[in-house]
Each structure stands twice: as C-alpha cells, then as structure tokens.
Tab-separated table of C-alpha atoms in Angstrom:
chain	number	residue	atom	x	y	z
A	27	MET	CA	95.544	106.293	80.975
A	28	LYS	CA	96.296	104.787	84.376
A	29	ARG	CA	93.496	106.620	86.147
A	30	LEU	CA	90.956	105.649	83.509
A	31	LEU	CA	91.799	101.958	83.698
A	32	THR	CA	91.774	101.692	87.473
A	33	ILE	CA	88.297	103.142	88.002
A	34	LEU	CA	86.260	101.827	85.067
A	35	PRO	CA	83.070	99.939	86.054
A	36	PRO	CA	82.536	96.389	84.804
A	37	SER	CA	80.371	97.568	81.915
A	38	ALA	CA	83.235	99.678	80.575
A	39	SER	CA	85.566	96.711	81.014
A	40	THR	CA	83.291	94.765	78.661
A	41	VAL	CA	83.560	97.515	76.059
A	42	ILE	CA	87.348	97.431	76.295
A	43	LEU	CA	87.396	93.670	75.812
A	44	LEU	CA	85.199	93.995	72.715
A	45	CYS	CA	87.547	96.599	71.290
A	46	LEU	CA	90.626	94.540	72.075
A	47	SER	CA	89.115	91.504	70.381
A	48	PHE	CA	89.543	93.271	67.035
A	49	LEU	CA	93.247	93.563	67.850
A	50	GLY	CA	93.553	89.852	68.540
A	51	MET	CA	94.225	90.390	72.223
A	52	THR	CA	91.045	89.078	73.825
A	53	SER	CA	92.087	85.441	74.053
A	54	THR	CA	95.263	86.317	75.916
A	55	ILE	CA	93.419	88.425	78.454
A	56	ILE	CA	90.610	85.913	78.975
A	57	VAL	CA	93.122	83.132	79.671
A	58	ALA	CA	94.832	85.353	82.232
A	59	VAL	CA	91.534	86.191	83.943
A	60	ASP	CA	90.051	82.660	83.834
A	61	THR	CA	92.844	80.232	84.705
A	62	ALA	CA	96.316	81.750	84.351
A	63	ARG	CA	97.843	83.203	87.484
A	64	SER	CA	101.046	85.124	88.148
A	65	ILE	CA	102.512	83.974	91.457
A	66	GLN	CA	105.168	85.670	93.564
A	67	ILE	CA	107.277	83.499	95.841
A	68	MET	CA	109.225	85.029	98.741
A	69	ASN	CA	111.795	82.895	100.525
A	70	GLU	CA	111.910	83.900	104.204
A	71	SER	CA	112.887	80.465	105.503
A	72	GLY	CA	116.528	81.138	106.271
A	73	ARG	CA	117.434	78.294	103.908
A	74	ARG	CA	118.065	77.772	100.205
A	75	VAL	CA	115.188	76.009	98.393
A	76	ASP	CA	114.174	74.829	94.959
A	77	ILE	CA	110.704	74.782	93.393
A	78	HIS	CA	109.297	71.919	91.315
A	79	TRP	CA	106.016	71.642	89.407
A	80	ILE	CA	104.348	68.274	89.940
A	81	HIS	CA	102.883	66.806	86.742
A	82	PRO	CA	99.229	65.984	87.593
A	83	ASP	CA	99.196	62.726	85.584
A	84	THR	CA	102.682	61.265	85.957
A	85	GLY	CA	103.870	62.875	89.194
A	86	GLU	CA	107.047	63.943	87.381
A	87	MET	CA	108.925	66.747	89.148
A	88	VAL	CA	109.821	69.626	86.809
A	89	LEU	CA	112.284	72.206	88.144
A	90	GLN	CA	110.956	75.776	88.027
A	91	SER	CA	113.653	77.646	89.988
A	92	ASP	CA	116.922	78.544	88.283
A	93	PRO	CA	118.224	76.440	89.958
A	94	ASP	CA	117.353	77.590	93.489
A	95	VAL	CA	115.826	80.443	95.474
A	96	LEU	CA	118.136	81.923	98.088
A	97	ASN	CA	116.870	83.062	101.455
A	98	GLY	CA	115.745	86.672	101.070
A	99	ALA	CA	115.195	86.306	97.316
A	100	SER	CA	111.946	86.281	95.388
A	101	MET	CA	110.775	84.400	92.318
A	102	ASP	CA	108.007	85.079	89.801
A	103	LEU	CA	106.043	82.106	88.551
A	104	ASN	CA	103.413	81.947	85.803
A	105	SER	CA	101.053	79.033	86.306
A	106	TYR	CA	97.418	77.919	86.213
A	107	VAL	CA	94.679	77.290	88.730
A	108	GLY	CA	94.964	73.804	90.212
A	109	HIS	CA	98.668	73.296	89.532
A	110	THR	CA	100.635	71.959	92.495
A	111	PHE	CA	104.264	72.663	93.360
A	112	GLN	CA	106.808	71.302	95.790
A	113	VAL	CA	109.137	73.508	97.837
A	114	ARG	CA	112.233	71.605	98.920
A	115	GLU	CA	114.989	72.652	101.294
A	116	LEU	CA	118.504	72.305	99.875
A	117	PRO	CA	121.627	71.346	101.846
A	118	ALA	CA	123.752	74.214	103.139
A	119	LYS	CA	126.769	74.830	100.932
A	120	LYS	CA	129.219	74.772	103.835
A	121	THR	CA	127.944	71.749	105.751
A	122	GLY	CA	126.293	69.768	102.971
A	123	VAL	CA	123.307	68.940	105.180
A	124	CYS	CA	119.782	70.226	105.733
A	125	ALA	CA	118.366	71.656	108.966
A	126	GLY	CA	115.474	69.231	109.377
A	127	GLU	CA	115.265	66.476	111.956
A	128	ASP	CA	118.066	63.956	111.367
A	129	GLU	CA	119.385	66.417	108.777
A	130	ILE	CA	116.506	65.530	106.455
A	131	CYS	CA	115.708	68.149	103.801
A	132	ARG	CA	112.225	69.426	104.564
A	133	ILE	CA	109.505	69.925	101.956
A	134	ASP	CA	106.104	71.562	101.636
A	135	HIS	CA	103.568	71.965	98.848
A	136	PHE	CA	101.206	74.602	97.527
A	137	THR	CA	98.458	74.637	94.935
A	138	VAL	CA	97.528	77.642	92.793
A	139	ASN	CA	93.968	78.707	93.602
A	140	SER	CA	91.490	80.819	91.656
A	141	ASN	CA	92.082	84.028	93.629
A	142	VAL	CA	94.219	86.896	92.376
A	143	ASP	CA	97.274	88.617	93.881
A	144	GLN	CA	98.765	85.322	95.046
A	145	VAL	CA	101.973	85.538	97.066
A	146	LEU	CA	103.627	82.497	98.632
A	147	PHE	CA	105.803	83.082	101.690
A	148	ILE	CA	108.236	80.264	102.509
A	149	LYS	CA	108.666	80.570	106.254
A	150	GLU	CA	111.089	79.087	108.759
A	151	GLY	CA	110.840	75.296	108.824
A	152	ILE	CA	109.968	75.296	105.082
A	153	SER	CA	106.334	76.078	105.760
A	154	VAL	CA	104.422	77.779	102.942
A	155	GLU	CA	101.957	80.555	103.765
A	156	HIS	CA	99.544	81.452	100.966
A	157	SER	CA	98.343	85.049	100.626
A	158	ASP	CA	95.836	86.166	97.990
A	159	SER	CA	92.927	88.527	97.342
A	160	LYS	CA	90.620	86.557	99.667
A	161	THR	CA	93.001	86.402	102.656
A	162	ILE	CA	93.942	90.049	102.165
A	163	ALA	CA	90.255	90.995	102.123
A	164	ASN	CA	89.568	89.033	105.321
A	165	LYS	CA	92.515	90.650	107.096
A	166	SER	CA	91.425	94.118	105.960
A	167	ALA	CA	87.847	93.526	107.088
A	168	SER	CA	88.976	92.080	110.414
A	169	LYS	CA	91.207	95.050	111.168
A	170	LEU	CA	88.474	97.508	110.248
A	171	LEU	CA	85.935	95.772	112.468
A	172	ASP	CA	88.376	95.428	115.374
A	173	ASP	CA	88.839	99.194	115.337
A	174	CYS	CA	85.070	99.736	115.190
A	175	LYS	CA	84.421	97.247	118.007
A	176	SER	CA	86.969	98.926	120.263
A	177	THR	CA	85.319	102.285	119.705
A	178	ALA	CA	81.811	100.872	120.291
A	179	LYS	CA	82.829	99.034	123.474
A	180	ARG	CA	84.435	102.147	124.862
A	181	GLN	CA	81.312	104.206	124.217
A	182	LEU	CA	78.967	101.538	125.637
A	183	SER	CA	81.024	101.280	128.818
A	184	GLN	CA	80.321	104.927	129.479
A	185	ILE	CA	76.528	104.445	129.468
A	186	ASP	CA	74.912	103.730	132.829
A	187	GLY	CA	72.803	100.578	133.148
A	188	VAL	CA	74.310	98.767	130.143
A	189	ASP	CA	75.320	95.145	130.739
A	190	ALA	CA	78.959	94.962	129.610
A	191	ASP	CA	78.923	91.196	128.950
A	192	ALA	CA	75.693	91.315	126.963
A	193	SER	CA	76.958	94.283	124.945
A	194	ALA	CA	80.194	92.501	124.140
A	195	SER	CA	78.302	89.393	123.015
A	196	ILE	CA	76.030	91.412	120.739
A	197	LEU	CA	78.980	93.246	119.253
A	198	GLU	CA	80.792	89.989	118.490
A	199	GLU	CA	77.734	88.523	116.735
A	200	LEU	CA	77.216	91.718	114.757
A	201	ALA	CA	80.881	91.880	113.785
A	202	ALA	CA	80.927	88.257	112.613
A	203	CYS	CA	77.898	88.917	110.439
A	204	VAL	CA	79.204	92.180	108.988
A	205	GLN	CA	82.739	90.896	108.427
A	206	LYS	CA	81.592	88.358	105.849
A	207	GLY	CA	79.914	91.059	103.816
A	208	ILE	CA	82.780	93.531	104.103
A	209	ALA	CA	85.391	90.890	103.248
A	210	LYS	CA	83.414	89.878	100.159
A	211	GLU	CA	83.101	93.485	99.012
A	212	ILE	CA	86.830	94.087	99.522
A	213	GLU	CA	87.663	90.866	97.694
A	214	MET	CA	85.458	91.827	94.742
A	215	ALA	CA	87.030	95.293	94.640
A	216	ASN	CA	90.537	93.792	94.702
A	217	GLU	CA	89.666	91.398	91.897
A	218	GLU	CA	88.254	94.228	89.800
A	219	VAL	CA	91.411	96.301	90.335
A	220	ALA	CA	93.550	93.288	89.370
A	221	PHE	CA	91.429	92.766	86.240
A	222	GLN	CA	91.778	96.400	85.219
A	223	ALA	CA	95.516	96.287	85.951
A	224	GLU	CA	95.874	93.270	83.660
A	225	ILE	CA	94.171	95.171	80.847
A	226	ARG	CA	96.326	98.232	81.548
A	227	LYS	CA	99.505	96.184	81.265
A	228	LYS	CA	98.350	94.567	78.027
A	229	MET	CA	97.620	97.983	76.570
A	230	ALA	CA	100.953	99.280	77.884
A	231	ASP	CA	102.764	96.891	75.542
A	232	SER	CA	101.092	98.493	72.545
A	233	TRP	CA	101.527	101.992	73.976
A	234	GLU	CA	105.276	101.339	74.425
A	235	ASN	CA	105.710	100.342	70.791
A	236	TYR	CA	103.621	103.238	69.509
A	237	THR	CA	105.346	105.999	71.469
A	238	CYS	CA	108.851	104.708	70.733
A	239	ALA	CA	108.122	104.293	67.007
A	240	ASP	CA	106.699	107.776	66.482
A	241	ALA	CA	109.305	110.475	67.179
A	242	ALA	CA	106.626	113.141	66.765
A	243	VAL	CA	104.556	111.959	69.735
A	244	ASN	CA	104.192	114.703	72.314
A	245	ALA	CA	105.650	114.335	75.774
A	246	THR	CA	103.199	113.693	78.610
A	247	GLU	CA	101.952	116.799	80.377
A	248	PRO	CA	102.855	117.029	84.076
A	249	LYS	CA	100.325	116.779	86.902
A	250	LYS	CA	101.783	119.949	88.360
A	251	ASP	CA	104.887	122.165	88.304
A	252	ASP	CA	107.156	122.866	91.259
A	253	TRP	CA	110.520	124.482	91.948
A	254	TRP	CA	113.696	123.300	93.643
A	255	GLY	CA	116.884	125.329	93.952
A	256	GLY	CA	115.786	127.655	91.166
A	257	ARG	CA	115.085	124.730	88.855
A	258	LYS	CA	111.688	123.922	87.421
A	259	VAL	CA	110.348	120.511	88.484
A	260	ARG	CA	107.578	118.792	86.554
A	261	VAL	CA	105.711	116.251	88.654
A	262	MET	CA	104.477	113.477	86.374
A	263	ILE	CA	103.406	110.918	89.001
A	264	ASP	CA	103.112	111.452	92.750
A	265	ARG	CA	101.986	108.222	94.401
A	266	PRO	CA	103.237	106.992	97.805
A	267	ALA	CA	105.385	104.245	96.249
A	268	SER	CA	105.790	105.699	92.751
A	269	LYS	CA	107.099	109.196	92.065
A	270	ILE	CA	108.289	110.476	88.681
A	271	HIS	CA	109.705	113.996	88.263
A	272	THR	CA	111.663	115.834	85.612
A	273	ILE	CA	114.030	118.632	86.646
A	274	GLU	CA	115.198	121.252	84.151
A	275	ASN	CA	118.856	122.371	84.008
A	276	PHE	CA	119.865	119.810	86.611
A	277	LEU	CA	123.477	119.572	85.449
A	278	THR	CA	125.928	121.684	83.454
A	279	ALA	CA	128.041	121.284	80.334
A	280	GLU	CA	131.174	121.294	82.515
A	281	GLU	CA	129.828	118.459	84.654
A	282	CYS	CA	128.868	116.448	81.575
A	283	MET	CA	132.315	116.904	80.074
A	284	ALA	CA	134.003	115.807	83.311
A	285	VAL	CA	131.888	112.655	83.482
A	286	GLU	CA	132.495	111.796	79.819
A	287	GLU	CA	136.260	112.209	80.149
A	288	ALA	CA	136.340	110.048	83.281
A	289	ALA	CA	134.250	107.365	81.560
A	290	ARG	CA	136.054	107.236	78.204
A	291	PRO	CA	138.829	104.734	79.103
A	292	ARG	CA	136.406	102.487	81.011
A	293	LEU	CA	133.504	102.147	78.555
A	294	HIS	CA	132.294	98.586	78.001
A	295	ASP	CA	129.137	96.791	76.882
A	296	ALA	CA	126.259	97.314	79.326
A	297	THR	CA	124.924	94.306	81.228
A	298	VAL	CA	121.680	93.336	82.981
A	299	ALA	CA	120.875	91.193	86.011
A	300	ASP	CA	120.780	87.491	85.111
A	301	GLY	CA	118.181	86.412	87.688
A	302	SER	CA	120.622	84.337	89.737
A	303	GLY	CA	122.592	87.090	91.464
A	304	GLY	CA	125.014	87.993	88.674
A	305	SER	CA	124.832	89.944	85.412
A	306	HIS	CA	125.283	89.237	81.725
A	307	LEU	CA	125.049	90.763	78.267
A	308	SER	CA	121.538	90.881	76.834
A	309	ASP	CA	119.777	91.998	73.678
A	310	SER	CA	117.320	93.847	75.926
A	311	ARG	CA	120.018	96.412	76.683
A	312	LYS	CA	122.350	97.682	73.985
A	313	ALA	CA	124.651	100.487	75.143
A	314	LYS	CA	128.105	101.307	76.489
A	315	GLN	CA	128.643	102.092	80.155
A	316	ALA	CA	131.349	102.962	82.679
A	317	GLY	CA	131.232	103.361	86.441
A	318	ILE	CA	132.787	106.528	87.865
A	319	LYS	CA	133.944	106.764	91.462
A	320	VAL	CA	133.335	110.147	93.045
A	321	ASN	CA	136.391	111.709	94.683
A	322	TRP	CA	134.668	113.297	97.665
A	323	GLN	CA	137.950	114.720	98.934
A	324	LYS	CA	137.847	117.148	96.017
A	325	GLU	CA	134.302	118.353	96.750
A	326	ALA	CA	135.521	121.391	98.695
A	327	ASP	CA	137.709	122.346	95.713
A	328	GLY	CA	134.687	122.463	93.403
A	329	ASP	CA	135.281	119.184	91.575
A	330	PRO	CA	132.464	119.022	88.975
A	331	ILE	CA	131.740	115.306	89.440
A	332	ALA	CA	131.548	115.626	93.238
A	333	ARG	CA	129.407	118.742	92.862
A	334	LEU	CA	126.983	116.913	90.588
A	335	SER	CA	126.812	113.882	92.859
A	336	ARG	CA	126.087	116.054	95.890
A	337	ARG	CA	123.205	117.654	93.979
A	338	VAL	CA	121.783	114.181	93.320
A	339	TYR	CA	121.667	113.290	97.017
A	340	ASP	CA	120.309	116.726	97.920
A	341	TYR	CA	117.361	116.191	95.590
A	342	VAL	CA	116.721	112.638	96.797
A	343	ASN	CA	116.654	113.888	100.391
A	344	HIS	CA	114.393	116.762	99.352
A	345	ILE	CA	111.785	114.226	98.166
A	346	LEU	CA	112.315	111.244	100.466
A	347	PRO	CA	112.678	111.311	104.285
A	348	PHE	CA	115.586	108.887	104.629
A	349	GLY	CA	118.556	111.236	105.009
A	350	ILE	CA	120.556	109.355	102.372
A	351	LYS	CA	124.340	109.722	102.547
A	352	GLU	CA	126.860	109.074	99.797
A	353	ILE	CA	128.813	106.494	101.810
A	354	GLY	CA	128.386	102.975	100.414
A	355	GLN	CA	126.343	104.081	97.402
A	356	GLU	CA	126.862	102.881	93.842
A	357	ASP	CA	129.235	104.699	91.513
A	358	LEU	CA	127.866	107.213	89.062
A	359	MET	CA	127.234	105.427	85.777
A	360	SER	CA	127.972	106.989	82.407
A	361	ILE	CA	125.856	105.338	79.704
A	362	GLN	CA	126.064	106.020	75.974
A	363	TYR	CA	123.739	104.972	73.157
A	364	PHE	CA	124.624	105.381	69.477
A	365	GLY	CA	122.208	105.768	66.563
A	366	ARG	CA	122.925	103.954	63.309
A	367	GLY	CA	119.990	105.062	61.182
A	368	PRO	CA	116.352	103.993	60.713
A	369	ASP	CA	117.282	100.702	59.022
A	370	ASP	CA	119.201	99.359	62.006
A	371	GLU	CA	117.504	96.096	63.025
A	372	ALA	CA	119.092	96.081	66.497
A	373	PRO	CA	119.312	99.702	67.646
A	374	ASP	CA	120.793	100.810	70.948
A	375	ARG	CA	117.992	100.861	73.487
A	376	TYR	CA	116.922	99.568	76.916
A	377	MET	CA	113.799	97.426	77.026
A	378	PRO	CA	111.189	97.876	79.825
A	379	HIS	CA	112.639	97.034	83.229
A	380	CYS	CA	112.629	98.049	86.884
A	381	ASP	CA	115.722	99.414	88.618
A	382	GLY	CA	114.731	97.828	91.931
A	383	ASP	CA	111.981	95.485	93.059
A	384	CYS	CA	108.612	96.467	91.582
A	385	ASN	CA	106.454	93.711	93.045
A	386	GLY	CA	104.586	95.683	95.720
A	387	LEU	CA	106.234	93.666	98.503
A	388	ASP	CA	108.422	94.697	101.435
A	389	PHE	CA	111.652	96.602	100.811
A	390	LYS	CA	114.836	94.601	101.326
A	391	PRO	CA	117.524	96.623	103.178
A	392	GLY	CA	120.535	97.564	101.093
A	393	ASN	CA	118.618	97.611	97.817
A	394	ARG	CA	117.784	100.347	95.324
A	395	MET	CA	114.806	102.572	95.980
A	396	ALA	CA	115.324	105.644	93.734
A	397	THR	CA	117.033	106.655	90.491
A	398	ILE	CA	118.123	109.885	88.831
A	399	VAL	CA	118.869	109.851	85.091
A	400	MET	CA	120.687	112.968	83.843
A	401	TYR	CA	120.840	113.801	80.137
A	402	CYS	CA	124.091	115.253	78.777
A	403	GLU	CA	123.356	114.755	75.099
A	404	MET	CA	120.155	113.817	73.302
A	405	PRO	CA	119.938	112.251	69.827
A	406	LYS	CA	118.292	113.870	66.842
A	407	VAL	CA	115.776	111.030	66.592
A	408	GLY	CA	114.701	108.606	69.325
A	409	GLY	CA	115.969	108.123	72.854
A	410	ALA	CA	112.853	109.092	74.805
A	411	THR	CA	112.231	107.689	78.302
A	412	ASN	CA	109.004	105.714	78.728
A	413	PHE	CA	107.096	104.695	81.848
A	414	ARG	CA	104.566	102.575	80.012
A	415	ASN	CA	102.485	101.386	82.999
A	416	SER	CA	102.023	104.978	84.132
A	417	GLY	CA	101.345	106.346	80.645
A	418	VAL	CA	104.282	108.753	80.974
A	419	HIS	CA	106.367	109.564	77.884
A	420	ILE	CA	109.337	111.858	78.527
A	421	LYS	CA	111.271	113.595	75.740
A	422	PRO	CA	114.231	114.867	77.758
A	423	LYS	CA	115.979	118.153	77.169
A	424	GLN	CA	119.753	118.432	77.322
A	425	TYR	CA	121.025	118.949	80.904
A	426	SER	CA	117.658	117.952	82.421
A	427	ALA	CA	117.089	114.975	84.729
A	428	THR	CA	114.387	112.416	85.437
A	429	PHE	CA	113.958	111.353	89.057
A	430	PHE	CA	111.837	108.399	90.095
A	431	SER	CA	111.439	106.585	93.397
A	432	TYR	CA	109.870	103.190	93.924
A	433	ILE	CA	109.330	102.855	97.665
A	434	ASP	CA	106.561	103.941	100.029
A	435	SER	CA	108.442	105.704	102.819
A	436	VAL	CA	105.620	104.990	105.316
A	437	THR	CA	104.771	101.331	104.674
A	438	MET	CA	108.198	100.444	103.199
A	439	LYS	CA	106.416	98.602	100.402
A	440	MET	CA	107.861	98.692	96.900
A	441	ASP	CA	106.247	100.089	93.770
A	442	ASP	CA	103.950	97.719	91.883
A	443	GLY	CA	105.184	98.392	88.349
A	444	PHE	CA	104.360	102.064	87.824
A	445	THR	CA	108.071	102.993	87.590
A	446	GLU	CA	108.927	100.234	85.135
A	447	HIS	CA	110.631	102.169	82.342
A	448	SER	CA	112.530	101.921	79.082
A	449	GLY	CA	114.865	103.874	76.844
A	450	CYS	CA	113.416	104.098	73.336
A	451	PRO	CA	115.720	103.149	70.434
A	452	VAL	CA	118.290	105.758	69.441
A	453	VAL	CA	117.880	106.211	65.676
A	454	GLU	CA	120.043	109.207	64.748
A	455	GLY	CA	122.693	110.876	66.858
A	456	GLU	CA	124.003	109.977	70.300
A	457	LYS	CA	122.386	109.772	73.711
A	458	LYS	CA	124.703	110.298	76.660
A	459	ILE	CA	123.315	110.038	80.164
A	460	VAL	CA	124.586	109.868	83.731
A	461	THR	CA	122.664	107.617	86.119
A	462	GLN	CA	122.724	107.339	89.897
A	463	TRP	CA	120.964	104.405	91.494
A	464	VAL	CA	120.251	105.222	95.133
A	465	ARG	CA	120.139	102.574	97.846
A	466	LEU	CA	118.746	102.529	101.369
A	467	GLY	CA	120.621	100.658	104.082
A	468	VAL	CA	124.187	100.829	102.755
A	469	ASP	CA	127.213	102.273	104.536
A	470	ASP	CA	130.983	101.835	104.739
A	471	LYS	CA	130.583	98.370	106.319
A	472	ASN	CA	127.786	97.297	103.950
A	473	PRO	CA	128.560	98.975	100.600
A	474	TRP	CA	126.494	98.481	97.471
A	475	ASN	CA	128.897	95.924	95.998
A	476	SER	CA	128.493	93.624	99.000
A	477	PHE	CA	125.041	92.775	97.576
A	478	ASN	CA	124.392	90.640	94.490
A	479	THR	CA	121.849	91.559	91.821
A	480	LEU	CA	119.137	89.697	93.750
A	481	GLY	CA	119.623	92.147	96.614
A	482	ILE	CA	121.247	89.544	98.875
A	483	LYS	CA	124.635	89.994	100.531
A	484	TYR	CA	127.276	87.810	98.938
A	485	SER	CA	128.365	86.622	102.379
A	486	ASP	CA	124.818	85.503	103.197
A	487	ALA	CA	124.399	83.765	99.851
A	488	ALA	CA	127.676	81.884	100.305
A	489	ASN	CA	126.514	80.453	103.636
A	490	GLN	CA	123.156	79.128	102.415
C-alpha cells in the first residue's frame, strides 16, 4: 500500500479522490490540501516559551501551547494558511525574569503559508526560522548546483587557454538560471509526495479499523526472510529510518514464566505520555503493566530474565551500529491485556501511537530509537500488531518478537510515521507481552528516568 501511494501520478490521485468521495472523505482531504496545514514547532531557543494564535479580527491572543513549550521540546499545531501566531519567551522558573534586554520577555511572530512540510524553529534570542517545501527545495537545488559548479570549475581550470574569470562568471549565470528550474521541480515533487502521504494516512485510518475488526485477515507477507542466531527473521520494512522485523522463537517458556512471576506483584494500570512531560491514564491504552529491573549480576548464573535482556541488546546491535549497552536503559516492561468477549464496548487495546518521536526531525539524545515486543501468550481472538502507515499487519506467534527502529543511523533523523503502531483489541483470551524500549545516549550518569516523557532531562526542565 505504501509504495503504491507514494509513486502514483497526479491522474491516479484524481481517481483516488473520486473513489474516496463515495466514502464521504473527499471534503476532509480537500480542506487539508487547500488551506489546512499541520505545523511542527521545535524550541531550540534555550528558553521556555508559549504560543498564542492571534485572532485576525479582534487581535485576541488564544493560547495554543499546554501551557508552554520547553527548550528542546516540540509541538504539533494544526492551523490554516494565513493564520498568525506569537511566540513569547517566559520568565525562568528560578530567577523569575526573562533574558531579553532589561529582562524584557522577547517575542516573535510567524504566519502559516501555503507551502507544505512547515517546520518552525525557535532559535536563540526568540527568533523564528520558517522551513517548508519551498525553502527545502531551494536548499536542495543550491547544494546540488554547488557540487556541479565545483566539478565544472576544476575541469575548466585544467584546460589551456580558458579564461578562469570568464568561466566562473558564465558558470554563476548558468547556475542561477538552472537553480530556479531545479528548485521548482523539487518543490513540486515534495508537494506531490506530501499530497500522497496525506491520502495514505487517511486511508490508514480505515485500514486500521478493518484489519483489527476482522480476525481472519491474513498477516502481511515479508519483503524478505533472513536468519539470526538460528532464528528466522522476517523483514517487513527496511527503510533507513523505519525498520520492522519479526523474529521467530525469540524467547522461551522459562523466560516468559520468570517475567510474569516478577511482574505479578507490581501490575498496575498502564499509562501514556500526557504531552507535558508526565504520564496519565487514558482510554487509548487499556492494559496492565509492570516494570522489571534486570539483575545483571545473575547473568553469569543463567538468570532467565538477564539472558532474555542480553538477547534483546544483541539483536539491536546486530541491526543498528550504535553499540548499545544495557547501562541506563529502561526496565523490561511486562504488559497484559485481557479479553472480555465480543460485546465489550471498551476492550483492552493500545490505539495508534509512536514509541519515540516520529516527526522526521533530528534525534534528541537520551530518547528512544528502537523497540522489541516479545509475545509470551496470544489471545484466541484479537491482539494483532498493526503498523497502519506502512500497511503491515502482524499476527504474532507465541514466543516470537517484533523489532522496529525509528532512527536513520546516518542522518540521525527520526522516522516520519511509518513505525506508528497499535495493538488491536483483545476479544477472547489473554495477551501477555514483554517490551523493551531502547534509548541512545543514556548511561549510569544519565539514565532513562532522568528524562521526562518529552525527552527532556528533568534537571534542564526545572531550570527553564
């Protein structure tokens, strides 16, 4: 599904829109393409800020942040072309003053434009830099032409009788002319990809509901099969920033039993991030969970939990080049879902979500970048794992595992939604899994629990 939607020509896009109109979806998509824009805001200012929408008629300031955006945090904003916002510095919690001249709180403004892929970077001094499909296209074209010009100049310099200054002047004029055309082509290509991605995400909503509702739906076929440590690996997605694998017979009955026994006295209602650095209960996630600390001192004695955890890090390091160590990592998490029959109006499930950032932006040190979900017990009906934006539907087998990473190890950019996933409702039986969230940039001095759910160190947040 993903490949089809990212390469369709405009004529095929028209056909899709006509088909979707019969489903009552066209108006939503047309609004998104015409005037609605999803904006990402990254605070890199070193200060805490808040964001207000400015009413175009009354000038009223309407708070959009909840209530503020910490330095190092990001914020998603749904708005419309032409809407204007104010970014305002907030006083430091410790000193009660701002860092502007005469301790004045600094402000800046931005207006949503008609381009796609808009990202606002709040820089030092509370200065807003606006990036979008047009600026990205110009930067891409400029870099491409700079490389070409360097090559051409080098070759011309090696030819006898060629006037270096005249050649350079001609090259500059040619580059300026060509850059406009290349930038426009890149911009149009980016806009087409964004348009197709919007359609893909709209269709993913329906695909999610369909696959979770029909227990007879077949699992997605892998792109290829591989082997690791005598275990069969099915590669479902293999993109630079988005990898999804399933591994057969990843853990044993003994290891599952050890985890379940360790978790039993600690089980409590599962929580989700609350968007402000903490966590809370939510209807989007209904399950029981318990964190389990690994006793690494017992690893040499064959402790089943330590043995399982070591296998997790071995596989992560087999796929990713970071040399991840267990020190500072999150605890293993035992999670249990219980089925209460087909008439249950609020079944145990986990709605679509990302385990780490999935905004396509830069990785923030100390945050999650990979996950392994291990299945100890699967229900009779329900409980599949869905990656709706990738069109991947996994019906796990007992003792198997699903691995997925959401970072490009070369560019250090995060996945752009392809590893967003969900746990389908458990209808009959029980689903018992063990999850390890893997972080990059943690150690004994900067452990996982020194970061809040926004990916910011508590100590840094307290000083803003």
